[in-house]
C-alpha angles and dihedrals in degrees: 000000000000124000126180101326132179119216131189118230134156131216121305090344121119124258112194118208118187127198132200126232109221085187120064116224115200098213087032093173093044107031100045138045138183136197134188123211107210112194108191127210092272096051097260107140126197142189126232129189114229112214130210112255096181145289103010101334114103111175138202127205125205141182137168135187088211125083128237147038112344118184129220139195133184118233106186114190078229109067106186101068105092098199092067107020112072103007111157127196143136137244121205116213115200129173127292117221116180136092106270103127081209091055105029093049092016136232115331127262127172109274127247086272092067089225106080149043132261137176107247091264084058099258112148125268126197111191110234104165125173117197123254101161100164097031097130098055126107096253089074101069122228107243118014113027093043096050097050097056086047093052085049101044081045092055095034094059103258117136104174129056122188121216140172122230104231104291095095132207123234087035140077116245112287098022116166088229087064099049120120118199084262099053130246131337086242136041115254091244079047086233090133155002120262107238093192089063079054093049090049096043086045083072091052092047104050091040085068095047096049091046078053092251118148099224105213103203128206121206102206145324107274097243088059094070094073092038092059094023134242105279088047088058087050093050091048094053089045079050093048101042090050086050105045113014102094088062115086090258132144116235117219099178093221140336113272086345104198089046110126114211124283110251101044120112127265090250094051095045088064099058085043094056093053092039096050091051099059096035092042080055101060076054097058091047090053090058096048079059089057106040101102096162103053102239114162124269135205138129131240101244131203079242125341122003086222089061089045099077145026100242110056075201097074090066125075091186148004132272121185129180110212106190132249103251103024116121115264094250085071095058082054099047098051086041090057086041099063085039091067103032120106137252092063115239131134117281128214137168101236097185123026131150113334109226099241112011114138114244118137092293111036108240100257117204080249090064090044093048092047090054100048081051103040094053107031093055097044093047090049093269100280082150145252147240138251137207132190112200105233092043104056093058086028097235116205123210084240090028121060114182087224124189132352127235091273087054101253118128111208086210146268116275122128128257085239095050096044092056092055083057104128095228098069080055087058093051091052096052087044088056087045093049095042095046085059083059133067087251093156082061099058116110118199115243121200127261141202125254135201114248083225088050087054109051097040086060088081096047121056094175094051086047110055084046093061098047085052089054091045099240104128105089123210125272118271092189143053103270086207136032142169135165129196117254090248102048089243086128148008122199114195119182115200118180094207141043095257129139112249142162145242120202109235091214092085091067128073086218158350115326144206122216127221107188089211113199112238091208104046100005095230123153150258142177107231112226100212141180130227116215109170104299101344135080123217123209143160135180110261094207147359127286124258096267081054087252121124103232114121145165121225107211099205110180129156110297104238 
C-alpha cells in the first residue's frame, strides 16, 4: 500500500509506479480499472490509464517534458479498495541531457501548418517509416534479431517503425506463425490479455525509443475487431494506450481497417465493410478518451483513412495506402488527392510498393523509390513509408512465413536479406538530402498526366498488357513537382530520361539547375534551354543503378 511517495524521472522519459491490490478480483482486467491524475508544475493536469501487469500489480507510467514536482492521485472504479483508490504521490522531473531526439525535443505531433510533422518542442520532423508488422512475434528473435534490424533501420535513416500489436495481419486469431515465447497477446477464451506477451513486447518497445525510432503501433488488423468483439477491441487499446502512452509512440487504430476477412464472400464483405467503419470508429472515439498524452492518432486504411471512418475528426493525420503494383502516376495522383482535400492534415503513404514482393513483376528498389518520390513530393513531403518484403512478415531462413489466408504467398526471402535491399538505402539518403533543404517548406504543384495514364490506373490487367505490347510511352513530364513558399527551391522528380519542361513563372528570378541521383545523390549540373517562359531539360545519362529516374534541384542563380 502506497502512501505519499516521491519518484525520479527525466524529461520525456518514462517513470513506472506499481500499486498493490490488497483485494483479489477475479476477473482483475474486466472487472477493474485505474486511473492516475497527473497535475504538472504549471497546473496542467492529465489523465493517465493503469493497466493490469498480473496477479494483484497494476502499474502507471508518466513523463513530462516540464521540470519539477508533478502530483498524482489514484482514482480505482472500485472505490472501496484503499491500496488503489485514492494513492497519492509525486514524480520529479529533472532535465534530460543527453542526445535522443525523442527525449531531448520530445514525442511528434503534426506542426502549426497542419501538413507536417514536429517534435513537441517544435523541431522538424520528416516520416520516414519502415514496416515491421510482425515484429513482436516470436520469429524475430529478443535480443538479437531484433536488435540488429533496429541497429540497421537506425544507420540506414529511417526514424519510424510500424508495428502491429499482436493481432497480426495475412493469418486467422491464434495462428502458430503469430505466436511470441510467451504465448499470444490474447488468451485463447479471449477472457483476458496476456500481460507476459506485454512484458516481453515492452522490451521491443522501449528498444525503438531509446535507438531514437517512433514506433507507430498498430492495434490490431481490421478484420480482428468482429472476431474478438467490439468491447474486447475497446479493453486492448485502453491496454495499449496505459502501456505504452507515456512513451513518445504514434497511435493507427488497426491495419486496413475496414478489410473484411479473407475468406468471406463477396456478399458478406460488403456488409463488413460498411459495419467495421462505423464500429472501428467507436474505436477510434474511445481512444481519443484515453489519450492523455496527446500522441497522434490515425488509422492505416484499405485506401484512404479518411475513407476509413465515419468522423474525419477522429484523425490527426492521413494515412493512404497506394498499392504494390499500381503505376507511379497513381501514387501521384492520391498524393495530390489528400493534398487538396479538406479538412487540412498531413498526408503520407503508409504502405507502397514493398521492395521485393513478388507480384508479376517483382517490386524493384526503382518501384519503391518512384513511389517515395511520386507520393511525398505530391502530398508537401510529410513524409512515407517503406516495406521490404521478408521483414514485414518477418520471413527465417528455416521459417518462411508462407501463404496467406487467400493462398498467396508475398515470397521467401529472409528478414536479414531483405534489410541489405538497396531501396531502404535510397530512402535514407532522400531523408538526408531533404532535411539540408527547406523541405517543410515545399509546396506540390500540379502535373500533367497522360489520359492513358489515367485510365489504366484503374485497371492493372489492361495495364500490364499494354507495357508488354510497348504501348506506354514514356513520361514527358515530371511525374512529380513542388516548390518552397518562398520560391528559395523546386524539386522535380522524372522517371525517364525525357526532355520537359518548368515553367519559369513560378521563380522570382533567374535559376540555376542541379540534376540530383536518386540512387547515389550525386550531382549534376543541368544544361537547360529558355525558350520564352519556359525552360526546357533532359537527363543526359542514366542514373547510377543504370535506371533513368532523376531529380532536377532548381534554386536562384547567385
Amino acid at each position: 500500500m502506497l502512501n505519499t511517495t516521491s519518484f525520479k524521472a527525466h524529461q520525456n522519459q518514462v517513470i513506472e509506479i506499481r500499486f498493490q491490490s490488497e483485494t483479489a478480483y477475479a476477473e482483475p482486467f474486466k472487472d477493474v480499472e485505474l486511473d492516475v491524475a497527473f497535475t504538472a508544475p504549471s497546473g496542467n493536469t492529465v489523465v493517465v490509464p493503469a493497466f493490469w501487469a498480473g496477479e494483484t500489480t497494476w502499474c502507471v507510467r508518466y513523463a513530462s517534458p516540464e521540470t519539477g514536482v508533478h502530483a498524482f492521485k489514484t482514482q480505482c472504479s472500485d472505490e472501496g479498495n484503499p491500496s488503489l483508490h485514492g494513492q497519492v504521490g509525486e514524480v520529479h522531473i529533472e532535465p534530460y541531457l543527453g542526445d535522443n531526439p525523442l527525449y531531448r525535443h520530445g514525442g511528434i505531433r503534426v506542426a502549426e501548418d497542419r501538413r507536417h510533422f514536429c517534435h513537441a518542442d517544435g523541431t522538424p520532423f520528416f516520416w520516414l517509416g519502415d514496416t515491421w508488422w510482425m515484429g513482436l512475434c516470436g520469429r524475430l528473435s529478443w535480443p538479437d534479431d531484433f536488435q540488429a534490424l533496429a541497429h540497421n533501420r537506425k544507420e540506414t535513416g529511417f526514424n519510424v517503425i510500424q508495428l502491429v500489436a499482436g493481432l497480426y495481419p495475412d493469418m486467422p486469431l491464434f495462428d502458430e506463425r503469430g505466436v511470441s515465447p510467451s504465448g499470444f497477446c490474447w488468451e485463447q477464451d479471449l477472457s483476458r490479455i496476456t500481460p507476459r506477451f506485454f512484458d516481453e513486447a515492452d522490451q521491443r518497445i522501449f528498444h525503438l525509443v531509446e535507438q531514437g525510432l517512433t514506433p507507430c503501433i498498430l492495434g490490431a488488423w481490421g478484420y480482428y475487431l468482429p472476431m474478438i468483439g467490439l468491447e474486447n477491441m475497446q479493453r486492448h487499446w485502453r491496454y495499449l494506450i496505459a502501456r505504452w502512452g507515456a512513451l513518445p509512440v504514434v497511435w493507427a487504430a488497426a491495419g486496413e481497417q475496414t478489410m473484411p476477412w479473407y475468406l468471406e464472400s463477396h456478399a458478406q464483405k460488403v456488409a463488413s465493410r460498411i459495419q467495421l467503419r462505423s464500429d472501428w470508429s467507436q474505436v477510434m472515439a474511445h481512444m481519443r478518451t484515453l489519450n492523455g498524452f496527446g500522441r497522434l492518432i490515425t488509422t492505416h486504411p484499405v485506401e484512404s483513412a479518411r475513407e476509413s471512418v465515419t468522423d474525419t475528426g477522429l484523425l490527426d493525420f492521413e494515412m493512404q495506402q497506394t498499392g504494390h503494383g499500381g503505376p507511379t502516376a497513381h501514387h501521384a495522383q492520391r498524393a495530390w488527392q489528400g493534398w487538396c482535400t479538406q479538412p487540412v492534415m498531413p498526408v503520407i503513404s503508409a504502405e507502397a510498393r514493398y521492395e521485393g514482393l513478388e507480384i508479376s513483376p517483382t517490386v524493384t528498389a526503382r518501384n519503391a523509390r518512384e513511389a517515395f518520390w511520386a507520393h511525398a513530393l505530391n502530398s508537401g513531403l510529410a513524409g512515407h513509408t517503406y516495406g521490404a518484403n521478408g521483414i514485414w512478415q518477418v520471413n527465417a531462413v528455416q521459417r518462411p512465413f508462407g501463404p496467406s489466408p487467400s493462398g498467396s504467398c508475398w515470397g521467401n526471402m529472409p528478414w536479414d536479406q531483405a534489410m541489405q535491399l538497396p531501396g531502404a538505402r535510397q530512402m535514407g539518403l532522400a531523408r538526408k538530402f531533404l532535411e539540408t533543404l527547406p523541405w517543410n517548406e515545399v509546396e506540390p504543384q500540379p502535373v500533367q498526366t497522360s489520359r492513358l495514364d489515367t485510365f489504366l490506373q484503374h485497371s492493372s490487367r489492361l495495364r500490364r498488357v499494354v507495357h508488354k505490347l510497348g504501348w506506354l510511352q514514356a513520361h514527358r513530364a515530371p511525374v512529380a513537382m513542388g516548390i518552397a513558399r518562398d520560391k528559395s527551391v523546386a524539386i522535380a522528380y522524372t522517371v525517364s530520361d525525357q526532355s520537359f519542361s518548368v515553367d519559369l513563372r513560378l521563380f522570382k528570378g533567374p535559376v540555376k539547375g542541379t540534376w540530383i541521383d536518386p540512387t547515389s545523390f550525386d550531382e549534376h549540373p543541368a544544361r537547360f534551354d529558355v525558350r520564352g517562359q519556359l525552360m526546357h531539360v533532359q537527363p543526359h545519362r542514366k542514373n547510377a543503378a543504370g535506371d533513368g529516374d532523376w531529380l532536377l534541384l532548381l534554386q536562384p542563380a547567385r
